[in-house]
PDB file of C-alpha atoms in Angstrom:
ATOM      1  CA  MET A 115     -30.088  43.871  70.517  1.00 44.00           C
ATOM      2  CA  THR A 116     -26.789  44.526  68.666  1.00 47.00           C
ATOM      3  CA  PRO A 117     -25.341  42.595  65.699  1.00 53.00           C
ATOM      4  CA  TYR A 118     -22.913  40.775  67.998  1.00 62.00           C
ATOM      5  CA  PRO A 119     -25.109  37.627  68.381  1.00 68.00           C
ATOM      6  CA  HIS A 120     -24.197  36.754  64.779  1.00 71.00           C
ATOM      7  CA  LEU A 121     -20.606  36.251  65.948  1.00 76.00           C
ATOM      8  CA  PHE A 122     -21.790  33.108  67.710  1.00 78.00           C
ATOM      9  CA  TYR A 123     -22.081  31.456  64.295  1.00 79.00           C
ATOM     10  CA  ALA A 124     -18.281  31.566  64.121  1.00 83.00           C
ATOM     11  CA  ALA A 125     -17.997  29.838  67.501  1.00 82.00           C
ATOM     12  CA  ILE A 126     -20.528  27.189  66.489  1.00 80.00           C
ATOM     13  CA  ILE A 127     -18.807  26.477  63.166  1.00 83.00           C
ATOM     14  CA  PHE A 128     -15.401  26.311  64.880  1.00 83.00           C
ATOM     15  CA  ALA A 129     -16.756  23.825  67.449  1.00 82.00           C
ATOM     16  CA  ALA A 130     -18.367  21.723  64.708  1.00 80.00           C
ATOM     17  CA  ILE A 131     -15.135  21.527  62.707  1.00 82.00           C
ATOM     18  CA  HIS A 132     -12.645  21.005  65.520  1.00 82.00           C
ATOM     19  CA  GLY A 133     -14.685  19.442  68.324  1.00 82.00           C
ATOM     20  CA  GLY A 134     -16.835  16.389  68.888  1.00 83.00           C
ATOM     21  CA  TRP A 135     -20.605  16.157  68.922  1.00 83.00           C
ATOM     22  CA  LYS A 136     -20.828  17.019  72.633  1.00 86.00           C
ATOM     23  CA  THR A 137     -18.750  20.168  72.130  1.00 86.00           C
ATOM     24  CA  THR A 138     -20.870  21.186  69.155  1.00 84.00           C
ATOM     25  CA  ILE A 139     -24.186  20.693  70.979  1.00 86.00           C
ATOM     26  CA  PHE A 140     -22.864  22.504  74.060  1.00 85.00           C
ATOM     27  CA  THR A 141     -21.729  25.473  71.936  1.00 85.00           C
ATOM     28  CA  ILE A 142     -25.130  25.641  70.225  1.00 80.00           C
ATOM     29  CA  PHE A 143     -26.902  25.549  73.596  1.00 80.00           C
ATOM     30  CA  LEU A 144     -24.612  28.187  75.141  1.00 82.00           C
ATOM     31  CA  SER A 145     -24.956  30.462  72.107  1.00 79.00           C
ATOM     32  CA  SER A 146     -28.731  30.162  72.249  1.00 78.00           C
ATOM     33  CA  LEU A 147     -28.743  30.932  75.963  1.00 75.00           C
ATOM     34  CA  LEU A 148     -26.475  33.988  75.698  1.00 76.00           C
ATOM     35  CA  THR A 149     -28.516  35.473  72.851  1.00 73.00           C
ATOM     36  CA  SER A 150     -31.953  34.523  74.190  1.00 69.00           C
ATOM     37  CA  HIS A 151     -34.734  37.026  74.915  1.00 59.00           C
ATOM     38  CA  VAL A 152     -34.067  36.384  78.625  1.00 59.00           C
ATOM     39  CA  VAL A 153     -30.411  37.468  78.536  1.00 60.00           C
ATOM     40  CA  LEU A 154     -30.882  40.066  75.769  1.00 60.00           C
ATOM     41  CA  PRO A 155     -34.443  41.311  76.207  1.00 56.00           C
ATOM     42  CA  LEU A 156     -34.017  44.398  73.991  1.00 51.00           C
ATOM     43  CA  ASP A 157     -33.480  44.916  70.300  1.00 54.00           C
ATOM     44  CA  VAL A 158     -31.208  47.938  70.728  1.00 48.00           C
ATOM     45  CA  ASN A 159     -31.263  48.862  67.056  1.00 53.00           C
ATOM     46  CA  HIS A 160     -35.025  49.414  67.125  1.00 54.00           C
ATOM     47  CA  GLN A 161     -35.440  50.197  70.835  1.00 51.00           C
ATOM     48  CA  ILE A 162     -38.072  47.493  71.201  1.00 55.00           C
ATOM     49  CA  PRO A 163     -38.245  44.229  73.125  1.00 59.00           C
ATOM     50  CA  GLN A 164     -36.623  41.287  71.351  1.00 60.00           C
ATOM     51  CA  SER A 165     -39.425  39.143  69.995  1.00 64.00           C
ATOM     52  CA  LEU A 166     -39.795  35.581  71.220  1.00 68.00           C
ATOM     53  CA  SER A 167     -40.227  34.323  67.661  1.00 69.00           C
ATOM     54  CA  MET A 168     -36.945  35.929  66.551  1.00 70.00           C
ATOM     55  CA  SER A 169     -35.150  34.389  69.523  1.00 70.00           C
ATOM     56  CA  PHE A 170     -36.514  30.931  68.669  1.00 73.00           C
ATOM     57  CA  PHE A 171     -35.695  31.399  64.983  1.00 74.00           C
ATOM     58  CA  ARG A 172     -32.097  32.256  65.852  1.00 74.00           C
ATOM     59  CA  ASP A 173     -31.925  29.164  68.097  1.00 76.00           C
ATOM     60  CA  PHE A 174     -33.129  27.094  65.150  1.00 78.00           C
ATOM     61  CA  MET A 175     -30.493  28.616  62.847  1.00 80.00           C
ATOM     62  CA  PHE A 176     -27.737  28.010  65.410  1.00 80.00           C
ATOM     63  CA  ALA A 177     -28.773  24.350  65.596  1.00 82.00           C
ATOM     64  CA  PHE A 178     -29.185  24.060  61.820  1.00 80.00           C
ATOM     65  CA  VAL A 179     -25.741  25.499  61.091  1.00 79.00           C
ATOM     66  CA  GLY A 180     -23.962  23.607  63.887  1.00 79.00           C
ATOM     67  CA  ILE A 181     -25.494  20.209  63.181  1.00 85.00           C
ATOM     68  CA  GLY A 182     -25.218  20.717  59.430  1.00 83.00           C
ATOM     69  CA  VAL A 183     -21.516  21.571  59.525  1.00 83.00           C
ATOM     70  CA  LYS A 184     -20.756  18.793  62.007  1.00 79.00           C
ATOM     71  CA  SER A 185     -22.662  16.180  59.987  1.00 84.00           C
ATOM     72  CA  SER A 186     -20.947  17.245  56.769  1.00 83.00           C
ATOM     73  CA  ARG A 187     -17.520  17.106  58.370  1.00 78.00           C
ATOM     74  CA  SER A 188     -18.211  13.692  59.926  1.00 77.00           C
ATOM     75  CA  PHE A 189     -19.317  12.358  56.540  1.00 78.00           C
ATOM     76  CA  ILE A 190     -16.231  13.703  54.772  1.00 75.00           C
ATOM     77  CA  VAL A 191     -13.892  12.367  57.468  1.00 73.00           C
ATOM     78  CA  SER A 192     -15.509   8.909  57.368  1.00 76.00           C
ATOM     79  CA  LYS A 193     -15.078   8.771  53.585  1.00 69.00           C
ATOM     80  CA  TYR A 194     -11.470   9.953  53.923  1.00 67.00           C
ATOM     81  CA  VAL A 195     -10.691   7.317  56.558  1.00 70.00           C
ATOM     82  CA  GLN A 196     -12.377   4.577  54.540  1.00 69.00           C
ATOM     83  CA  ALA A 197     -10.432   5.560  51.424  1.00 66.00           C
ATOM     84  CA  SER A 198      -7.191   5.414  53.438  1.00 67.00           C
ATOM     85  CA  LYS A 199      -8.084   1.964  54.778  1.00 70.00           C
ATOM     86  CA  ASP A 200      -8.972   0.735  51.289  1.00 65.00           C
ATOM     87  CA  GLN A 201      -5.621   1.969  49.938  1.00 65.00           C
ATOM     88  CA  GLU A 202      -3.805   0.385  52.857  1.00 66.00           C
ATOM     89  CA  GLN A 203      -5.509  -2.966  52.272  1.00 68.00           C
ATOM     90  CA  MET A 204      -4.753  -2.760  48.550  1.00 65.00           C
ATOM     91  CA  PHE A 205      -1.049  -2.269  49.302  1.00 69.00           C
ATOM     92  CA  ILE A 206      -1.050  -5.151  51.774  1.00 66.00           C
ATOM     93  CA  GLN A 207      -2.730  -7.529  49.314  1.00 65.00           C
ATOM     94  CA  MET A 208      -0.261  -6.532  46.596  1.00 64.00           C
ATOM     95  CA  LEU A 209       2.529  -7.122  49.080  1.00 66.00           C
ATOM     96  CA  LYS A 210       1.319 -10.618  49.955  1.00 61.00           C
ATOM     97  CA  ILE A 211       1.310 -11.584  46.286  1.00 62.00           C
ATOM     98  CA  ALA A 212       4.864 -10.276  45.892  1.00 63.00           C
ATOM     99  CA  GLU A 213       6.118 -11.996  49.045  1.00 61.00           C
ATOM    100  CA  LEU A 214       4.865 -15.420  47.917  1.00 62.00           C
ATOM    101  CA  ARG A 215       7.774 -15.552  45.434  1.00 62.00           C
ATOM    102  CA  ASP A 216      10.027 -16.243  48.395  1.00 58.00           C
ATOM    103  CA  PRO A 217       9.576 -19.750  49.857  1.00 51.00           C
ATOM    104  CA  GLU A 218      10.978 -18.472  53.157  1.00 54.00           C
ATOM    105  CA  VAL A 219       8.274 -15.860  53.408  1.00 58.00           C
ATOM    106  CA  THR A 220       4.590 -16.698  53.313  1.00 62.00           C
ATOM    107  CA  GLY A 221       1.421 -14.900  54.261  1.00 66.00           C
ATOM    108  CA  GLN A 222       1.724 -16.572  57.651  1.00 82.00           C
ATOM    109  CA  HIS A 223       5.196 -15.071  58.119  1.00 85.00           C
ATOM    110  CA  LEU A 224       3.738 -11.625  57.550  1.00 85.00           C
ATOM    111  CA  GLU A 225       0.903 -12.361  59.962  1.00 89.00           C
ATOM    112  CA  ARG A 226       3.313 -13.656  62.601  1.00 94.00           C
ATOM    113  CA  THR A 227       5.692 -10.693  62.413  1.00 95.00           C
ATOM    114  CA  VAL A 228       2.771  -8.304  62.870  1.00 94.00           C
ATOM    115  CA  ALA A 229       1.576 -10.293  65.897  1.00 96.00           C
ATOM    116  CA  TYR A 230       5.107 -10.393  67.368  1.00 98.00           C
ATOM    117  CA  ALA A 231       5.433  -6.623  67.005  1.00 98.00           C
ATOM    118  CA  GLN A 232       2.093  -6.008  68.694  1.00 97.00           C
ATOM    119  CA  ILE A 233       3.160  -8.148  71.663  1.00 97.00           C
ATOM    120  CA  LEU A 234       6.650  -6.627  71.813  1.00 98.00           C
ATOM    121  CA  LEU A 235       5.358  -3.042  71.764  1.00 97.00           C
ATOM    122  CA  ARG A 236       2.274  -3.566  73.922  1.00 96.00           C
ATOM    123  CA  ASP A 237       3.701  -2.340  77.229  1.00 92.00           C
ATOM    124  CA  MET A 238       6.196   0.176  75.869  1.00 94.00           C
ATOM    125  CA  ASP A 239       5.823   3.838  76.814  1.00 93.00           C
ATOM    126  CA  MET A 240       4.974   5.303  73.422  1.00 95.00           C
ATOM    127  CA  PRO A 241       1.831   6.524  71.636  1.00 95.00           C
ATOM    128  CA  ASN A 242      -0.575   3.759  70.609  1.00 95.00           C
ATOM    129  CA  LYS A 243      -0.813   5.315  67.158  1.00 94.00           C
ATOM    130  CA  GLU A 244       2.922   4.789  66.620  1.00 96.00           C
ATOM    131  CA  LYS A 245       2.709   1.192  67.852  1.00 97.00           C
ATOM    132  CA  GLU A 246      -0.124   0.474  65.421  1.00 94.00           C
ATOM    133  CA  LEU A 247       1.713   2.141  62.543  1.00 95.00           C
ATOM    134  CA  ILE A 248       4.866   0.077  63.087  1.00 97.00           C
ATOM    135  CA  ALA A 249       2.921  -3.193  63.300  1.00 95.00           C
ATOM    136  CA  THR A 250       0.887  -2.338  60.194  1.00 90.00           C
ATOM    137  CA  CYS A 251       3.988  -1.454  58.147  1.00 92.00           C
ATOM    138  CA  ILE A 252       6.148  -4.432  59.129  1.00 93.00           C
ATOM    139  CA  PRO A 253       4.824  -6.684  56.317  1.00 87.00           C
ATOM    140  CA  PHE A 254       6.601  -4.416  53.821  1.00 88.00           C
ATOM    141  CA  HIS A 255      10.072  -5.197  55.165  1.00 92.00           C
ATOM    142  CA  ASP A 256      11.069  -7.576  52.341  1.00 89.00           C
ATOM    143  CA  ILE A 257       9.133  -6.105  49.426  1.00 87.00           C
ATOM    144  CA  GLY A 258      12.448  -5.430  47.652  1.00 88.00           C
ATOM    145  CA  LYS A 259      12.909  -9.189  47.169  1.00 85.00           C
ATOM    146  CA  ILE A 260      10.469  -8.973  44.271  1.00 82.00           C
ATOM    147  CA  SER A 261      13.435  -7.819  42.155  1.00 83.00           C
ATOM    148  CA  ILE A 262      15.817 -10.613  43.214  1.00 84.00           C
ATOM    149  CA  PRO A 263      16.333 -13.341  40.535  1.00 85.00           C
ATOM    150  CA  ASP A 264      14.555 -16.637  41.199  1.00 79.00           C
ATOM    151  CA  SER A 265      17.853 -18.503  40.840  1.00 83.00           C
ATOM    152  CA  ILE A 266      19.002 -16.780  44.030  1.00 84.00           C
ATOM    153  CA  LEU A 267      15.721 -16.265  45.837  1.00 79.00           C
ATOM    154  CA  LEU A 268      14.602 -19.890  45.392  1.00 76.00           C
ATOM    155  CA  LYS A 269      17.994 -21.516  45.977  1.00 80.00           C
ATOM    156  CA  PRO A 270      17.609 -24.200  48.683  1.00 78.00           C
ATOM    157  CA  GLY A 271      21.283 -24.361  49.671  1.00 79.00           C
ATOM    158  CA  LYS A 272      23.739 -21.870  51.077  1.00 82.00           C
ATOM    159  CA  LEU A 273      24.263 -18.702  49.060  1.00 86.00           C
ATOM    160  CA  THR A 274      27.640 -17.766  47.619  1.00 91.00           C
ATOM    161  CA  PHE A 275      29.251 -14.471  48.605  1.00 92.00           C
ATOM    162  CA  ASP A 276      28.086 -12.806  45.372  1.00 94.00           C
ATOM    163  CA  GLU A 277      24.565 -14.193  45.753  1.00 92.00           C
ATOM    164  CA  PHE A 278      24.349 -12.874  49.291  1.00 92.00           C
ATOM    165  CA  GLU A 279      25.540  -9.462  48.110  1.00 94.00           C
ATOM    166  CA  THR A 280      22.704  -9.514  45.567  1.00 94.00           C
ATOM    167  CA  ILE A 281      20.172 -10.470  48.256  1.00 92.00           C
ATOM    168  CA  LYS A 282      21.375  -7.547  50.381  1.00 95.00           C
ATOM    169  CA  HIS A 283      20.218  -5.143  47.673  1.00 94.00           C
ATOM    170  CA  HIS A 284      16.585  -5.920  48.522  1.00 93.00           C
ATOM    171  CA  THR A 285      16.690  -3.292  51.279  1.00 96.00           C
ATOM    172  CA  THR A 286      17.623  -0.425  48.956  1.00 96.00           C
ATOM    173  CA  ILE A 287      15.409  -1.696  46.118  1.00 93.00           C
ATOM    174  CA  GLY A 288      12.450  -1.911  48.484  1.00 91.00           C
ATOM    175  CA  LYS A 289      13.188   1.603  49.691  1.00 94.00           C
ATOM    176  CA  GLN A 290      13.195   2.853  46.084  1.00 92.00           C
ATOM    177  CA  ILE A 291       9.874   1.121  45.330  1.00 88.00           C
ATOM    178  CA  LEU A 292       8.223   2.720  48.342  1.00 89.00           C
ATOM    179  CA  GLU A 293       9.895   6.078  47.696  1.00 90.00           C
ATOM    180  CA  ASN A 294       8.390   6.163  44.196  1.00 86.00           C
ATOM    181  CA  LEU A 295       5.019   5.270  45.670  1.00 80.00           C
ATOM    182  CA  GLU A 296       5.364   7.954  48.337  1.00 81.00           C
ATOM    183  CA  THR A 297       5.825  10.736  45.782  1.00 80.00           C
ATOM    184  CA  SER A 298       2.549   9.821  44.045  1.00 74.00           C
ATOM    185  CA  ILE A 299       0.398   9.960  47.203  1.00 75.00           C
ATOM    186  CA  GLU A 300      -1.364  13.098  48.401  1.00 72.00           C
ATOM    187  CA  ASN A 301      -3.272  11.561  51.312  1.00 72.00           C
ATOM    188  CA  SER A 302      -1.345  12.563  54.474  1.00 73.00           C
ATOM    189  CA  HIS A 303      -2.304   9.357  56.327  1.00 74.00           C
ATOM    190  CA  MET A 304      -1.030   7.184  53.476  1.00 80.00           C
ATOM    191  CA  LYS A 305       2.131   9.287  53.171  1.00 85.00           C
ATOM    192  CA  GLU A 306       2.846   8.566  56.842  1.00 89.00           C
ATOM    193  CA  PHE A 307       2.123   4.874  56.276  1.00 88.00           C
ATOM    194  CA  VAL A 308       4.412   4.579  53.239  1.00 89.00           C
ATOM    195  CA  ALA A 309       7.176   6.634  54.905  1.00 93.00           C
ATOM    196  CA  MET A 310       7.205   4.227  57.862  1.00 95.00           C
ATOM    197  CA  ALA A 311       7.155   1.189  55.546  1.00 93.00           C
ATOM    198  CA  LYS A 312      10.098   2.667  53.611  1.00 95.00           C
ATOM    199  CA  GLU A 313      12.045   3.210  56.839  1.00 97.00           C
ATOM    200  CA  ILE A 314      11.452  -0.386  57.935  1.00 97.00           C
ATOM    201  CA  CYS A 315      12.305  -1.818  54.527  1.00 96.00           C
ATOM    202  CA  HIS A 316      15.554   0.125  54.233  1.00 97.00           C
ATOM    203  CA  PHE A 317      16.990  -0.441  57.705  1.00 98.00           C
ATOM    204  CA  HIS A 318      15.645  -3.727  59.134  1.00 98.00           C
ATOM    205  CA  HIS A 319      18.968  -5.512  58.491  1.00 98.00           C
ATOM    206  CA  GLU A 320      21.015  -2.934  60.388  1.00 98.00           C
ATOM    207  CA  LYS A 321      22.560  -4.064  63.697  1.00 98.00           C
ATOM    208  CA  VAL A 322      23.101  -1.883  66.742  1.00 98.00           C
ATOM    209  CA  ASP A 323      26.853  -2.617  66.741  1.00 97.00           C
ATOM    210  CA  GLY A 324      27.197  -1.279  63.185  1.00 97.00           C
ATOM    211  CA  THR A 325      27.827  -4.604  61.425  1.00 97.00           C
ATOM    212  CA  GLY A 326      24.526  -4.681  59.544  1.00 97.00           C
ATOM    213  CA  TYR A 327      23.573  -3.427  56.097  1.00 96.00           C
ATOM    214  CA  PRO A 328      23.001  -1.447  53.891  1.00 97.00           C
ATOM    215  CA  LEU A 329      24.618   1.538  55.673  1.00 97.00           C
ATOM    216  CA  GLY A 330      26.246   0.022  58.760  1.00 97.00           C
ATOM    217  CA  LEU A 331      24.277   2.250  61.122  1.00 98.00           C
ATOM    218  CA  LYS A 332      24.829   1.994  64.878  1.00 97.00           C
ATOM    219  CA  GLY A 333      22.623   2.329  67.952  1.00 96.00           C
ATOM    220  CA  ASP A 334      20.277   5.298  67.815  1.00 96.00           C
ATOM    221  CA  GLU A 335      21.154   5.918  64.163  1.00 98.00           C
ATOM    222  CA  ILE A 336      18.831   3.005  63.371  1.00 98.00           C
ATOM    223  CA  PRO A 337      15.127   3.920  63.328  1.00 98.00           C
ATOM    224  CA  PHE A 338      13.184   2.330  66.171  1.00 98.00           C
ATOM    225  CA  SER A 339      10.711   0.750  63.746  1.00 98.00           C
ATOM    226  CA  ALA A 340      13.564  -1.070  61.993  1.00 98.00           C
ATOM    227  CA  LYS A 341      14.914  -2.359  65.325  1.00 98.00           C
ATOM    228  CA  VAL A 342      11.502  -3.810  66.150  1.00 98.00           C
ATOM    229  CA  THR A 343      11.278  -5.439  62.726  1.00 98.00           C
ATOM    230  CA  ALA A 344      14.777  -6.909  63.026  1.00 98.00           C
ATOM    231  CA  LEU A 345      13.979  -8.741  66.256  1.00 98.00           C
ATOM    232  CA  CYS A 346      10.596 -10.016  65.070  1.00 98.00           C
ATOM    233  CA  ASP A 347      11.968 -11.107  61.690  1.00 96.00           C
ATOM    234  CA  VAL A 348      14.955 -12.948  63.156  1.00 97.00           C
ATOM    235  CA  TYR A 349      12.825 -14.738  65.754  1.00 98.00           C
ATOM    236  CA  ASP A 350      10.468 -15.959  63.032  1.00 95.00           C
ATOM    237  CA  ALA A 351      13.354 -17.076  60.814  1.00 92.00           C
ATOM    238  CA  LEU A 352      14.744 -19.108  63.711  1.00 95.00           C
ATOM    239  CA  ALA A 353      11.441 -20.554  64.930  1.00 95.00           C
ATOM    240  CA  THR A 354      10.035 -21.703  61.585  1.00 90.00           C
ATOM    241  CA  GLU A 355      11.077 -24.236  58.979  1.00 84.00           C
ATOM    242  CA  ARG A 356      13.051 -22.970  56.006  1.00 77.00           C
ATOM    243  CA  PRO A 357      14.344 -24.846  52.919  1.00 70.00           C
ATOM    244  CA  TYR A 358      17.830 -24.949  54.439  1.00 72.00           C
ATOM    245  CA  LYS A 359      16.941 -25.653  58.117  1.00 80.00           C
ATOM    246  CA  ALA A 360      14.497 -27.205  60.514  1.00 86.00           C
ATOM    247  CA  PRO A 361      12.780 -24.937  63.041  1.00 92.00           C
ATOM    248  CA  TYR A 362      14.821 -24.213  66.151  1.00 95.00           C
ATOM    249  CA  PRO A 363      13.284 -25.005  69.546  1.00 96.00           C
ATOM    250  CA  HIS A 364      11.842 -21.931  71.232  1.00 97.00           C
ATOM    251  CA  GLU A 365      14.458 -22.079  73.991  1.00 97.00           C
ATOM    252  CA  GLU A 366      17.235 -21.897  71.384  1.00 97.00           C
ATOM    253  CA  CYS A 367      15.547 -18.932  69.685  1.00 97.00           C
ATOM    254  CA  VAL A 368      15.381 -17.127  73.032  1.00 98.00           C
ATOM    255  CA  ARG A 369      19.055 -17.864  73.693  1.00 98.00           C
ATOM    256  CA  ILE A 370      20.118 -16.470  70.304  1.00 98.00           C
ATOM    257  CA  ILE A 371      18.019 -13.317  70.724  1.00 98.00           C
ATOM    258  CA  LYS A 372      19.412 -12.863  74.232  1.00 97.00           C
ATOM    259  CA  GLU A 373      22.992 -13.253  72.984  1.00 97.00           C
ATOM    260  CA  GLY A 374      22.287 -10.611  70.330  1.00 98.00           C
ATOM    261  CA  ARG A 375      21.573  -7.965  72.963  1.00 97.00           C
ATOM    262  CA  ASN A 376      23.619  -4.799  72.231  1.00 96.00           C
ATOM    263  CA  THR A 377      25.199  -6.424  69.159  1.00 98.00           C
ATOM    264  CA  HIS A 378      22.384  -7.284  66.777  1.00 98.00           C
ATOM    265  CA  PHE A 379      19.390  -6.071  68.767  1.00 98.00           C
ATOM    266  CA  ASP A 380      18.392  -3.061  70.830  1.00 98.00           C
ATOM    267  CA  SER A 381      18.812  -3.821  74.555  1.00 97.00           C
ATOM    268  CA  GLU A 382      15.425  -2.414  75.575  1.00 97.00           C
ATOM    269  CA  LEU A 383      13.658  -4.506  72.958  1.00 98.00           C
ATOM    270  CA  VAL A 384      15.504  -7.639  74.060  1.00 98.00           C
ATOM    271  CA  ASP A 385      14.463  -6.981  77.662  1.00 97.00           C
ATOM    272  CA  ASN A 386      10.877  -6.566  76.489  1.00 97.00           C
ATOM    273  CA  PHE A 387      11.135  -9.734  74.418  1.00 98.00           C
ATOM    274  CA  LEU A 388      12.316 -11.751  77.419  1.00 98.00           C
ATOM    275  CA  ARG A 389       9.209 -10.641  79.324  1.00 97.00           C
ATOM    276  CA  VAL A 390       6.862 -11.826  76.580  1.00 98.00           C
ATOM    277  CA  GLU A 391       8.838 -14.634  74.910  1.00 97.00           C
ATOM    278  CA  LYS A 392       6.242 -17.269  75.853  1.00 97.00           C
ATOM    279  CA  GLU A 393       3.652 -15.306  73.866  1.00 97.00           C
ATOM    280  CA  PHE A 394       6.028 -15.282  70.878  1.00 98.00           C
ATOM    281  CA  ASN A 395       6.139 -19.070  71.100  1.00 96.00           C
ATOM    282  CA  GLU A 396       2.349 -19.297  71.261  1.00 96.00           C
ATOM    283  CA  ILE A 397       2.011 -17.106  68.171  1.00 95.00           C
ATOM    284  CA  SER A 398       4.631 -19.127  66.301  1.00 93.00           C
ATOM    285  CA  GLU A 399       2.872 -22.415  67.057  1.00 91.00           C
ATOM    286  CA  LYS A 400      -0.618 -21.100  66.353  1.00 90.00           C
ATOM    287  CA  LEU A 401       0.190 -19.373  63.056  1.00 85.00           C
ATOM    288  CA  SER A 402       2.503 -22.066  61.665  1.00 78.00           C
ATOM    289  CA  GLN A 403      -0.143 -24.768  61.423  1.00 66.00           C
TER     290      GLN A 403
END
């Protein structure tokens, strides 16, 4: 037998790190088979038959190393994922506290916009991971309002021009808040989460015809996540009661969204919305009680 059987440890460790449990077990089994006393009956170095006990001992070591590495990696990954989820939940809870300053925006508004986004994106041809990320980050869209004075934020009547200009700053302020947070995070999953939230916060008031704010972006210049947020946010603003208005009937909300096709809203998203608008209504009624 030559020293080459020890190279199988590399294959086993690679499978344990990069593959699933089935791949790891299969690699252990295959390594044991290819280095067994049946396939390699001779110990070439000593010109004697390979002993059965040595073959079994090597099988044991293959299994020990493979299962040990795989178990360790699974444990580390589970802790990493749990830490990411805990951070994500912490941010969301902080966000809900901040959003409650705005009488137009409650915890139910955040819950509804997430549900709208999930319905709107459900049948779209895009990775599920991206759909989930957009829906999870949508609650951050108005976090910049935490810096808006109460005299403006809590005003029940129509805003003056200057007051509206102040309100418009919430997009860039929110972006700055999340940008500062992003620079302090090392976790790659959380960096992706905060980057998406920042994108949504900064651009969800842009319109596809270029008349939105803060940058007046047009069409494909606007991130897709922000387009999704814009439609969901506007529908909820129309469908629910606000200090300055009663809720619009669902049919009127649909008409306004439809009229905003290619001006305010992305055409593909409007088409998708029209296919699922009844589900939007169900969510609005269920989560507004």
